[in-house]
Amino acid sequence: MADKKVIAVLGSTGSQGGGLCRAILADAAGGFACRAVTRDTTKDKAKALAAAGAEVVKGDLDDVESLKKAFAGAHGVYAVTNFWEHFSGEKEKAQAKNVAEAAKAAGVKHVVWSTLEDIRKFMKADDKRMPMLQEKYRVPHFDAKAEANASFSGLPTTFLVTSFYWDNLYMFGLAPKKGDDGKLAWTFPMGTSKMAGIAAEDIGKVAYGIFKGGDQYVGKTVGVMGEALTIEQMGQTLSKVLGVGPIKYNAVEADVYRSFGFPGADEMGNMFQAYRDFDKEMLANRSVDTARKLNPALQSFEQFVTKQQAAIKTAMGI
Ligand SMILES: NC(=O)c1ccc[n+]([C@@H]2O[C@H](COP(=O)([O-])OP(=O)(O)OC[C@H]3O[C@@H](n4cnc5c(N)ncnc54)[C@H](OP(=O)(O)O)[C@@H]3O)[C@@H](O)[C@H]2O)c1
C-alpha cells in the first residue's frame, strides 16, 4: 500500500465512487490504492469495500475539516456530490467548494470532479420553453455542478462530464411498467432525440482510466457516454434481451412530465427536455470513443441490460 498512489474517493458507497474503488481494487498491480470516504464507516457498503482491500475513512462533504483529514497524504481525489440527497443547487456548490478547499490543503496531485454542463448556456435567460427552478437554474443538478467547476481553479483537475445512468431503470423507478391493458409502456418527454446514457459502474472505470492517464488529463474536460439512444431504441433492446413484447413509448410534452408530482419531477422534466431540445450540443459534449479508451470494458446498452436483467425485470414487475 505504502508505495501506491492513494485515491481518496468520495461517494465510495455509491454508484460512481463505488465503481472507481472497485476498479482500483480489481487492478492489484495498477499502482493505486482506494481510500473510501463515507460518513458512516460501519454501513454494509463500507464494510464490503474494506473487505475487498480499501482503506475506509470518515468524511462529510458538509465538513471541510473532515475532508482535509480524509485527503491527507492522498495522491488524488475523486469528487462527486449527491444532489438527490438534498435537491439543492446551492448546497451542491457549497459541498464542491469544501472538496476543493480540502484538496488544496492536502496538496493532492490530481482531482477528478464529476460534473455536468450548464444548461442555461443553451437558452436565452427569458426563454419560456423551460421553467427556471430554485430561482436561477434550468436544471439545478447540471447548472450547479457546472458553476462549481470554478471552485477547482488552481487545482490539477479533470472535469468529467457524465451521462444519464441506465441504472435509473431499476434504481430510480424509470423502467417500463404494465398498464391496465397488461401491456408494457413508459413515458418520457424525449421526443425522438437520442439521450447520452451509460452504465453507472462504467463512470468509475472511466475515472480510474483518468487517474492512470495522469497529467495528460489535468486541466481537461472529458465527456463520456456508453451509447446515445432514442427511447424507442432502448425499448426495442429491452424487448429483445428480456424476451417481452413491444414497449409502448408515450412521448409526452415536458410540461406534462413536470406536472407528474413525484419528488424531482420538475427537475427531471427539465433534464429530459434539455437532452431532447439540445441533443446536438449534449451529444457533442460526450464521446463513446473517449469512454472506451479510458475504460476498454465500456458496456453498450444491450450489454448493460443483459448484465442487469434480473434487477430490471424486478423493476418492471415481470
Ligand atoms: N442518476 C443519474 O443518471 C446521474 C447521471 C449523471 C450524474 N449524476 C449525479 O451523480 C451524483 C450522485 O452520485 P452517485 O449516483 O454515485 O451517488 P449514489 O449512488 O446516490 O450515492 C451517494 C453517495 O454520496 C455520498 N454522500 C452523499 N452525501 C454526502 C456527504 N454529505 N458527505 C460525504 N458523502 C456523501 C454517499 O456516501 P455515504 O452515505 O456513505 O456517506 C454515497 O456514497 C448526483 O449529484 C447526480 O446529479 C447522476
mmCIF file of C-alpha atoms and ligand atoms in Angstrom:
data_model
loop_
_atom_site.group_PDB
_atom_site.id
_atom_site.type_symbol
_atom_site.label_atom_id
_atom_site.label_comp_id
_atom_site.label_asym_id
_atom_site.label_seq_id
_atom_site.Cartn_x
_atom_site.Cartn_y
_atom_site.Cartn_z
ATOM 1 C CA MET A 1 0.000 0.000 0.000
ATOM 2 C CA ALA A 2 2.747 2.428 1.009
ATOM 3 C CA ASP A 3 4.230 2.650 -2.480
ATOM 4 C CA LYS A 4 0.823 3.004 -4.124
ATOM 5 C CA LYS A 5 -0.824 6.268 -5.118
ATOM 6 C CA VAL A 6 -3.805 6.724 -2.810
ATOM 7 C CA ILE A 7 -7.043 7.992 -4.349
ATOM 8 C CA ALA A 8 -9.454 9.420 -1.773
ATOM 9 C CA VAL A 9 -12.836 8.513 -3.231
ATOM 10 C CA LEU A 10 -15.943 10.475 -2.329
ATOM 11 C CA GLY A 11 -19.243 8.719 -2.945
ATOM 12 C CA SER A 12 -17.397 5.429 -2.397
ATOM 13 C CA THR A 13 -20.550 3.740 -1.107
ATOM 14 C CA GLY A 14 -22.483 4.974 -4.148
ATOM 15 C CA SER A 15 -22.531 4.307 -7.871
ATOM 16 C CA GLN A 16 -19.714 6.472 -9.245
ATOM 17 C CA GLY A 17 -17.223 6.323 -6.400
ATOM 18 C CA GLY A 18 -18.065 2.682 -5.747
ATOM 19 C CA GLY A 19 -17.275 1.881 -9.374
ATOM 20 C CA LEU A 20 -13.944 3.679 -9.055
ATOM 21 C CA CYS A 21 -12.993 1.855 -5.838
ATOM 22 C CA ARG A 22 -13.900 -1.499 -7.376
ATOM 23 C CA ALA A 23 -11.847 -0.658 -10.486
ATOM 24 C CA ILE A 24 -8.823 0.250 -8.357
ATOM 25 C CA LEU A 25 -9.179 -2.853 -6.182
ATOM 26 C CA ALA A 26 -9.604 -5.123 -9.211
ATOM 27 C CA ASP A 27 -6.240 -3.982 -10.575
ATOM 28 C CA ALA A 28 -3.846 -5.011 -7.802
ATOM 29 C CA ALA A 29 -0.783 -4.312 -9.935
ATOM 30 C CA GLY A 30 -2.090 -0.931 -11.134
ATOM 31 C CA GLY A 31 -0.181 1.133 -8.591
ATOM 32 C CA PHE A 32 -3.234 2.792 -6.995
ATOM 33 C CA ALA A 33 -4.993 2.291 -3.669
ATOM 34 C CA CYS A 34 -8.582 3.183 -2.802
ATOM 35 C CA ARG A 35 -9.273 5.274 0.269
ATOM 36 C CA ALA A 36 -13.042 5.074 0.506
ATOM 37 C CA VAL A 37 -14.598 8.146 2.113
ATOM 38 C CA THR A 38 -18.010 7.788 3.747
ATOM 39 C CA ARG A 39 -19.969 9.437 6.534
ATOM 40 C CA ASP A 40 -20.627 6.009 8.020
ATOM 41 C CA THR A 41 -17.768 3.531 8.060
ATOM 42 C CA THR A 42 -19.998 0.880 9.647
ATOM 43 C CA LYS A 43 -22.520 0.610 6.802
ATOM 44 C CA ASP A 44 -22.582 -2.591 4.749
ATOM 45 C CA LYS A 45 -21.230 -0.976 1.568
ATOM 46 C CA ALA A 46 -18.299 0.496 3.504
ATOM 47 C CA LYS A 47 -17.591 -2.853 5.126
ATOM 48 C CA ALA A 48 -17.681 -4.560 1.723
ATOM 49 C CA LEU A 49 -15.087 -2.104 0.406
ATOM 50 C CA ALA A 50 -12.886 -2.704 3.460
ATOM 51 C CA ALA A 51 -13.206 -6.462 2.984
ATOM 52 C CA ALA A 52 -12.128 -6.029 -0.649
ATOM 53 C CA GLY A 53 -8.983 -4.161 0.434
ATOM 54 C CA ALA A 54 -9.962 -0.490 0.615
ATOM 55 C CA GLU A 55 -8.937 1.821 3.421
ATOM 56 C CA VAL A 56 -12.242 3.194 4.715
ATOM 57 C CA VAL A 57 -12.236 6.619 6.369
ATOM 58 C CA LYS A 58 -14.816 9.063 7.629
ATOM 59 C CA GLY A 59 -15.553 12.263 5.739
ATOM 60 C CA ASP A 60 -18.524 14.546 5.229
ATOM 61 C CA LEU A 61 -18.972 16.903 2.274
ATOM 62 C CA ASP A 62 -20.520 19.427 4.667
ATOM 63 C CA ASP A 63 -17.480 19.379 6.972
ATOM 64 C CA VAL A 64 -14.323 20.722 5.335
ATOM 65 C CA GLU A 65 -12.073 19.711 8.250
ATOM 66 C CA SER A 66 -13.223 16.099 7.941
ATOM 67 C CA LEU A 67 -12.340 16.219 4.228
ATOM 68 C CA LYS A 68 -8.868 17.645 4.965
ATOM 69 C CA LYS A 69 -8.219 14.652 7.232
ATOM 70 C CA ALA A 70 -9.672 12.231 4.687
ATOM 71 C CA PHE A 71 -7.472 13.621 1.895
ATOM 72 C CA ALA A 72 -4.195 13.874 3.893
ATOM 73 C CA GLY A 73 -1.344 12.170 2.053
ATOM 74 C CA ALA A 74 -3.526 11.216 -0.914
ATOM 75 C CA HIS A 75 -2.268 11.462 -4.492
ATOM 76 C CA GLY A 76 -5.744 12.085 -5.904
ATOM 77 C CA VAL A 77 -9.357 12.847 -5.052
ATOM 78 C CA TYR A 78 -12.489 11.668 -6.815
ATOM 79 C CA ALA A 79 -15.048 14.385 -6.193
ATOM 80 C CA VAL A 80 -18.748 13.711 -6.554
ATOM 81 C CA THR A 81 -21.644 15.391 -4.757
ATOM 82 C CA ASN A 82 -25.109 13.907 -4.380
ATOM 83 C CA PHE A 83 -27.759 16.385 -5.490
ATOM 84 C CA TRP A 84 -30.527 13.851 -4.945
ATOM 85 C CA GLU A 85 -29.953 13.717 -1.219
ATOM 86 C CA HIS A 86 -30.965 17.374 -0.732
ATOM 87 C CA PHE A 87 -32.217 18.655 -4.138
ATOM 88 C CA SER A 88 -30.326 21.947 -3.646
ATOM 89 C CA GLY A 89 -28.042 23.540 -6.231
ATOM 90 C CA GLU A 90 -26.644 25.912 -3.605
ATOM 91 C CA LYS A 91 -25.755 23.044 -1.278
ATOM 92 C CA GLU A 92 -24.108 21.147 -4.096
ATOM 93 C CA LYS A 93 -21.897 24.167 -4.849
ATOM 94 C CA ALA A 94 -21.007 24.579 -1.155
ATOM 95 C CA GLN A 95 -20.044 20.901 -0.943
ATOM 96 C CA ALA A 96 -17.872 21.133 -4.066
ATOM 97 C CA LYS A 97 -16.187 24.218 -2.581
ATOM 98 C CA ASN A 98 -15.397 22.234 0.571
ATOM 99 C CA VAL A 99 -13.880 19.440 -1.518
ATOM 100 C CA ALA A 100 -11.708 21.892 -3.464
ATOM 101 C CA GLU A 101 -10.555 23.666 -0.302
ATOM 102 C CA ALA A 102 -9.623 20.374 1.350
ATOM 103 C CA ALA A 103 -7.887 19.094 -1.796
ATOM 104 C CA LYS A 104 -5.802 22.305 -1.892
ATOM 105 C CA ALA A 105 -4.910 21.953 1.782
ATOM 106 C CA ALA A 106 -3.842 18.328 1.229
ATOM 107 C CA GLY A 107 -1.779 19.277 -1.835
ATOM 108 C CA VAL A 108 -3.203 16.471 -3.962
ATOM 109 C CA LYS A 109 -1.763 15.955 -7.440
ATOM 110 C CA HIS A 110 -4.965 15.111 -9.320
ATOM 111 C CA VAL A 111 -8.669 15.790 -8.743
ATOM 112 C CA VAL A 112 -11.351 14.277 -10.922
ATOM 113 C CA TRP A 113 -14.529 16.331 -10.478
ATOM 114 C CA SER A 114 -17.747 14.674 -11.628
ATOM 115 C CA THR A 115 -19.577 17.498 -13.319
ATOM 116 C CA LEU A 116 -22.248 18.277 -15.914
ATOM 117 C CA GLU A 117 -22.823 21.133 -18.319
ATOM 118 C CA ASP A 118 -24.629 24.420 -17.662
ATOM 119 C CA ILE A 119 -27.976 24.061 -19.439
ATOM 120 C CA ARG A 120 -28.566 27.835 -19.132
ATOM 121 C CA LYS A 121 -25.899 28.350 -21.821
ATOM 122 C CA PHE A 122 -28.195 26.708 -24.395
ATOM 123 C CA MET A 123 -31.007 29.228 -23.890
ATOM 124 C CA LYS A 124 -31.555 32.944 -23.504
ATOM 125 C CA ALA A 125 -32.454 33.954 -19.942
ATOM 126 C CA ASP A 126 -36.002 34.900 -20.994
ATOM 127 C CA ASP A 127 -36.652 31.629 -22.893
ATOM 128 C CA LYS A 128 -40.067 30.404 -21.773
ATOM 129 C CA ARG A 129 -39.762 26.807 -23.010
ATOM 130 C CA MET A 130 -38.358 25.552 -19.722
ATOM 131 C CA PRO A 131 -39.121 26.984 -16.270
ATOM 132 C CA MET A 132 -36.377 28.296 -14.004
ATOM 133 C CA LEU A 133 -36.008 26.176 -10.861
ATOM 134 C CA GLN A 134 -34.676 27.312 -7.485
ATOM 135 C CA GLU A 135 -34.941 30.833 -8.994
ATOM 136 C CA LYS A 136 -31.854 30.681 -11.178
ATOM 137 C CA TYR A 137 -31.261 27.242 -12.617
ATOM 138 C CA ARG A 138 -32.703 25.441 -15.624
ATOM 139 C CA VAL A 139 -31.533 22.020 -14.429
ATOM 140 C CA PRO A 140 -30.144 22.622 -10.930
ATOM 141 C CA HIS A 141 -28.086 19.412 -10.692
ATOM 142 C CA PHE A 142 -26.432 20.246 -14.025
ATOM 143 C CA ASP A 143 -26.081 24.024 -13.719
ATOM 144 C CA ALA A 144 -24.821 23.962 -10.115
ATOM 145 C CA LYS A 145 -22.167 21.351 -10.917
ATOM 146 C CA ALA A 146 -21.029 23.471 -13.879
ATOM 147 C CA GLU A 147 -20.857 26.571 -11.660
ATOM 148 C CA ALA A 148 -18.889 24.559 -9.116
ATOM 149 C CA ASN A 149 -16.182 23.936 -11.743
ATOM 150 C CA ALA A 150 -14.804 27.358 -10.781
ATOM 151 C CA SER A 151 -14.074 26.146 -7.238
ATOM 152 C CA PHE A 152 -11.448 23.786 -8.659
ATOM 153 C CA SER A 153 -9.428 26.513 -10.343
ATOM 154 C CA GLY A 154 -5.803 26.363 -9.241
ATOM 155 C CA LEU A 155 -6.086 22.624 -8.625
ATOM 156 C CA PRO A 156 -4.847 19.946 -11.054
ATOM 157 C CA THR A 157 -8.349 18.916 -12.075
ATOM 158 C CA THR A 158 -10.018 16.797 -14.737
ATOM 159 C CA PHE A 159 -13.640 17.780 -15.362
ATOM 160 C CA LEU A 160 -15.520 14.537 -16.002
ATOM 161 C CA VAL A 161 -18.849 15.159 -17.773
ATOM 162 C CA THR A 162 -21.073 12.156 -17.066
ATOM 163 C CA SER A 163 -24.279 10.876 -18.687
ATOM 164 C CA PHE A 164 -27.714 9.545 -17.741
ATOM 165 C CA TYR A 165 -27.322 6.271 -15.817
ATOM 166 C CA TRP A 166 -29.150 3.406 -17.472
ATOM 167 C CA ASP A 167 -29.276 2.044 -13.900
ATOM 168 C CA ASN A 168 -32.061 4.589 -13.315
ATOM 169 C CA LEU A 169 -34.318 1.953 -14.870
ATOM 170 C CA TYR A 170 -34.083 -0.124 -11.711
ATOM 171 C CA MET A 171 -32.689 2.368 -9.184
ATOM 172 C CA PHE A 172 -34.928 5.355 -9.912
ATOM 173 C CA GLY A 173 -38.224 3.738 -10.942
ATOM 174 C CA LEU A 174 -37.873 4.616 -14.629
ATOM 175 C CA ALA A 175 -38.366 1.118 -16.093
ATOM 176 C CA PRO A 176 -41.377 0.366 -18.308
ATOM 177 C CA LYS A 177 -44.398 -0.907 -16.372
ATOM 178 C CA LYS A 178 -47.540 -2.814 -17.276
ATOM 179 C CA GLY A 179 -50.594 -0.630 -17.754
ATOM 180 C CA ASP A 180 -54.227 -1.594 -17.088
ATOM 181 C CA ASP A 181 -54.245 -3.250 -20.520
ATOM 182 C CA GLY A 182 -51.399 -5.534 -19.396
ATOM 183 C CA LYS A 183 -49.037 -4.004 -21.946
ATOM 184 C CA LEU A 184 -45.642 -2.545 -21.093
ATOM 185 C CA ALA A 185 -45.262 1.192 -21.503
ATOM 186 C CA TRP A 186 -43.092 4.070 -20.381
ATOM 187 C CA THR A 187 -43.336 7.810 -20.511
ATOM 188 C CA PHE A 188 -40.643 10.379 -21.240
ATOM 189 C CA PRO A 189 -40.553 13.903 -22.703
ATOM 190 C CA MET A 190 -37.729 12.874 -25.032
ATOM 191 C CA GLY A 191 -39.443 13.022 -28.432
ATOM 192 C CA THR A 192 -37.247 11.204 -30.937
ATOM 193 C CA SER A 193 -33.955 12.615 -29.653
ATOM 194 C CA LYS A 194 -31.070 10.444 -28.607
ATOM 195 C CA MET A 195 -30.012 10.577 -24.981
ATOM 196 C CA ALA A 196 -26.433 10.017 -23.828
ATOM 197 C CA GLY A 197 -26.504 7.091 -21.411
ATOM 198 C CA ILE A 198 -24.010 4.957 -19.550
ATOM 199 C CA ALA A 199 -23.863 2.113 -17.042
ATOM 200 C CA ALA A 200 -23.096 3.862 -13.737
ATOM 201 C CA GLU A 201 -20.332 1.356 -12.956
ATOM 202 C CA ASP A 202 -18.537 2.439 -16.135
ATOM 203 C CA ILE A 203 -18.197 6.022 -14.868
ATOM 204 C CA GLY A 204 -15.969 4.761 -12.051
ATOM 205 C CA LYS A 205 -13.941 2.701 -14.502
ATOM 206 C CA VAL A 206 -13.511 5.762 -16.731
ATOM 207 C CA ALA A 207 -12.387 7.778 -13.700
ATOM 208 C CA TYR A 208 -9.791 5.105 -12.959
ATOM 209 C CA GLY A 209 -8.535 5.450 -16.538
ATOM 210 C CA ILE A 210 -8.195 9.198 -15.992
ATOM 211 C CA PHE A 211 -6.141 8.755 -12.804
ATOM 212 C CA LYS A 212 -3.938 6.215 -14.585
ATOM 213 C CA GLY A 213 -3.529 8.626 -17.504
ATOM 214 C CA GLY A 214 -2.403 11.287 -15.012
ATOM 215 C CA ASP A 215 -1.035 14.612 -16.248
ATOM 216 C CA GLN A 216 -2.342 14.262 -19.799
ATOM 217 C CA TYR A 217 -5.880 14.708 -18.404
ATOM 218 C CA VAL A 218 -5.146 17.513 -15.938
ATOM 219 C CA GLY A 219 -6.913 20.726 -16.946
ATOM 220 C CA LYS A 220 -9.030 18.817 -19.467
ATOM 221 C CA THR A 221 -12.784 18.298 -19.757
ATOM 222 C CA VAL A 222 -13.606 14.687 -20.553
ATOM 223 C CA GLY A 223 -17.201 13.891 -21.552
ATOM 224 C CA VAL A 224 -18.244 10.245 -21.651
ATOM 225 C CA MET A 225 -21.191 8.062 -22.577
ATOM 226 C CA GLY A 226 -21.795 4.389 -23.262
ATOM 227 C CA GLU A 227 -24.193 4.946 -26.147
ATOM 228 C CA ALA A 228 -26.655 7.551 -27.440
ATOM 229 C CA LEU A 229 -30.121 6.069 -27.979
ATOM 230 C CA THR A 230 -33.702 7.151 -28.527
ATOM 231 C CA ILE A 231 -36.328 5.882 -26.081
ATOM 232 C CA GLU A 232 -37.728 3.706 -28.923
ATOM 233 C CA GLN A 233 -34.304 2.133 -29.412
ATOM 234 C CA MET A 234 -33.939 1.480 -25.689
ATOM 235 C CA GLY A 235 -37.392 -0.119 -25.630
ATOM 236 C CA GLN A 236 -36.504 -2.361 -28.573
ATOM 237 C CA THR A 237 -33.359 -3.562 -26.818
ATOM 238 C CA LEU A 238 -35.267 -4.223 -23.590
ATOM 239 C CA SER A 239 -37.877 -6.266 -25.534
ATOM 240 C CA LYS A 240 -35.184 -8.240 -27.307
ATOM 241 C CA VAL A 241 -32.973 -9.022 -24.320
ATOM 242 C CA LEU A 242 -35.771 -9.619 -21.806
ATOM 243 C CA GLY A 243 -37.955 -11.502 -24.266
ATOM 244 C CA VAL A 244 -41.011 -9.317 -23.702
ATOM 245 C CA GLY A 245 -43.483 -7.798 -26.142
ATOM 246 C CA PRO A 246 -43.154 -4.315 -27.606
ATOM 247 C CA ILE A 247 -42.791 -1.473 -25.123
ATOM 248 C CA LYS A 248 -45.083 1.455 -25.856
ATOM 249 C CA TYR A 249 -43.378 4.821 -25.626
ATOM 250 C CA ASN A 250 -45.598 7.691 -24.511
ATOM 251 C CA ALA A 251 -43.716 10.741 -25.745
ATOM 252 C CA VAL A 252 -45.268 13.453 -23.592
ATOM 253 C CA GLU A 253 -44.500 17.138 -23.504
ATOM 254 C CA ALA A 254 -42.024 18.265 -20.851
ATOM 255 C CA ASP A 255 -44.758 20.321 -19.101
ATOM 256 C CA VAL A 256 -46.799 17.148 -18.676
ATOM 257 C CA TYR A 257 -43.814 15.274 -17.217
ATOM 258 C CA ARG A 258 -43.027 18.163 -14.850
ATOM 259 C CA SER A 259 -46.603 18.013 -13.549
ATOM 260 C CA PHE A 260 -46.375 14.342 -12.507
ATOM 261 C CA GLY A 261 -45.743 15.408 -8.928
ATOM 262 C CA PHE A 262 -43.140 12.907 -7.748
ATOM 263 C CA PRO A 263 -40.177 14.459 -5.891
ATOM 264 C CA GLY A 264 -37.901 15.973 -8.523
ATOM 265 C CA ALA A 265 -40.456 15.714 -11.397
ATOM 266 C CA ASP A 266 -39.776 19.332 -12.430
ATOM 267 C CA GLU A 267 -36.009 18.774 -12.277
ATOM 268 C CA MET A 268 -36.258 15.534 -14.292
ATOM 269 C CA GLY A 269 -38.677 17.125 -16.761
ATOM 270 C CA ASN A 270 -36.200 19.932 -17.394
ATOM 271 C CA MET A 271 -33.325 17.466 -17.668
ATOM 272 C CA PHE A 272 -35.057 15.276 -20.246
ATOM 273 C CA GLN A 273 -36.156 18.381 -22.134
ATOM 274 C CA ALA A 274 -32.523 19.518 -22.238
ATOM 275 C CA TYR A 275 -31.461 16.116 -23.600
ATOM 276 C CA ARG A 276 -34.302 16.368 -26.145
ATOM 277 C CA ASP A 277 -34.027 20.003 -27.293
ATOM 278 C CA PHE A 278 -30.238 20.361 -27.072
ATOM 279 C CA ASP A 279 -29.365 16.849 -28.195
ATOM 280 C CA LYS A 280 -26.712 18.024 -30.656
ATOM 281 C CA GLU A 281 -24.908 20.078 -28.028
ATOM 282 C CA MET A 282 -25.171 17.453 -25.306
ATOM 283 C CA LEU A 283 -24.064 14.599 -27.534
ATOM 284 C CA ALA A 284 -21.164 16.718 -28.771
ATOM 285 C CA ASN A 285 -20.019 17.112 -25.160
ATOM 286 C CA ARG A 286 -19.687 13.330 -24.707
ATOM 287 C CA SER A 287 -17.793 10.641 -26.549
ATOM 288 C CA VAL A 288 -18.138 6.852 -26.650
ATOM 289 C CA ASP A 289 -14.633 6.561 -28.096
ATOM 290 C CA THR A 290 -13.084 8.554 -25.243
ATOM 291 C CA ALA A 291 -15.018 6.491 -22.714
ATOM 292 C CA ARG A 292 -13.826 3.246 -24.333
ATOM 293 C CA LYS A 293 -10.223 4.425 -24.473
ATOM 294 C CA LEU A 294 -10.343 5.137 -20.727
ATOM 295 C CA ASN A 295 -12.395 2.020 -19.957
ATOM 296 C CA PRO A 296 -11.968 -0.758 -22.527
ATOM 297 C CA ALA A 297 -14.765 -2.749 -20.804
ATOM 298 C CA LEU A 298 -17.321 0.010 -21.574
ATOM 299 C CA GLN A 299 -20.800 -1.515 -21.913
ATOM 300 C CA SER A 300 -23.338 -0.890 -24.644
ATOM 301 C CA PHE A 301 -26.993 -0.621 -23.598
ATOM 302 C CA GLU A 302 -27.570 -4.183 -24.755
ATOM 303 C CA GLN A 303 -24.665 -5.468 -22.665
ATOM 304 C CA PHE A 304 -25.913 -3.465 -19.687
ATOM 305 C CA VAL A 305 -29.468 -4.846 -19.975
ATOM 306 C CA THR A 306 -28.116 -8.374 -20.335
ATOM 307 C CA LYS A 307 -25.992 -7.965 -17.198
ATOM 308 C CA GLN A 308 -28.689 -6.268 -15.117
ATOM 309 C CA GLN A 309 -31.685 -8.182 -16.433
ATOM 310 C CA ALA A 310 -32.724 -9.606 -13.068
ATOM 311 C CA ALA A 311 -32.880 -6.154 -11.441
ATOM 312 C CA ILE A 312 -34.587 -4.617 -14.483
ATOM 313 C CA LYS A 313 -37.208 -7.372 -14.630
ATOM 314 C CA THR A 314 -37.975 -6.891 -10.945
ATOM 315 C CA ALA A 315 -38.354 -3.148 -11.533
ATOM 316 C CA MET A 316 -40.676 -3.864 -14.467
ATOM 317 C CA GLY A 317 -42.764 -6.237 -12.370
ATOM 318 C CA ILE A 318 -42.240 -9.139 -14.795
HETATM 319 N N1 LIG B 1 -28.556 9.215 -11.804
HETATM 320 C C1 LIG B 1 -28.032 9.659 -12.933
HETATM 321 O O1 LIG B 1 -28.462 9.327 -14.039
HETATM 322 C C2 LIG B 1 -26.856 10.584 -12.888
HETATM 323 C C3 LIG B 1 -26.190 10.878 -14.082
HETATM 324 C C4 LIG B 1 -25.098 11.763 -14.035
HETATM 325 C C5 LIG B 1 -24.725 12.331 -12.825
HETATM 326 N N2 LIG B 1 -25.413 12.015 -11.687
HETATM 327 C C6 LIG B 1 -25.002 12.651 -10.432
HETATM 328 O O2 LIG B 1 -24.447 11.677 -9.577
HETATM 329 C C7 LIG B 1 -24.440 12.235 -8.267
HETATM 330 C C8 LIG B 1 -24.607 11.121 -7.276
HETATM 331 O O3 LIG B 1 -23.592 10.164 -7.455
HETATM 332 P P1 LIG B 1 -23.903 8.612 -7.296
HETATM 333 O O4 LIG B 1 -25.071 8.260 -8.158
HETATM 334 O O5 LIG B 1 -22.639 7.908 -7.480
HETATM 335 O O6 LIG B 1 -24.379 8.565 -5.769
HETATM 336 P P2 LIG B 1 -25.273 7.481 -5.005
HETATM 337 O O7 LIG B 1 -25.071 6.132 -5.586
HETATM 338 O O8 LIG B 1 -26.665 8.014 -4.889
HETATM 339 O O9 LIG B 1 -24.621 7.523 -3.548
HETATM 340 C C9 LIG B 1 -24.448 8.749 -2.899
HETATM 341 C C10 LIG B 1 -23.013 8.821 -2.390
HETATM 342 O O10 LIG B 1 -22.735 10.147 -1.975
HETATM 343 C C11 LIG B 1 -22.184 10.095 -0.692
HETATM 344 N N3 LIG B 1 -22.567 11.309 0.042
HETATM 345 C C12 LIG B 1 -23.755 11.954 -0.017
HETATM 346 N N4 LIG B 1 -23.740 13.000 0.809
HETATM 347 C C13 LIG B 1 -22.524 13.014 1.414
HETATM 348 C C14 LIG B 1 -21.924 13.839 2.369
HETATM 349 N N5 LIG B 1 -22.577 14.886 2.913
HETATM 350 N N6 LIG B 1 -20.663 13.586 2.731
HETATM 351 C C15 LIG B 1 -19.991 12.514 2.216
HETATM 352 N N7 LIG B 1 -20.512 11.692 1.292
HETATM 353 C C16 LIG B 1 -21.767 11.937 0.905
HETATM 354 C C17 LIG B 1 -22.743 8.858 -0.046
HETATM 355 O O11 LIG B 1 -21.834 8.427 0.960
HETATM 356 P P3 LIG B 1 -22.263 7.979 2.447
HETATM 357 O O12 LIG B 1 -23.756 7.944 2.512
HETATM 358 O O13 LIG B 1 -21.651 6.603 2.591
HETATM 359 O O14 LIG B 1 -21.645 8.988 3.333
HETATM 360 C C18 LIG B 1 -22.787 7.900 -1.214
HETATM 361 O O15 LIG B 1 -21.567 7.245 -1.381
HETATM 362 C C19 LIG B 1 -25.581 13.250 -8.228
HETATM 363 O O16 LIG B 1 -25.110 14.520 -7.889
HETATM 364 C C20 LIG B 1 -26.145 13.223 -9.646
HETATM 365 O O17 LIG B 1 -26.513 14.502 -10.103
HETATM 366 C C21 LIG B 1 -26.436 11.136 -11.686
#
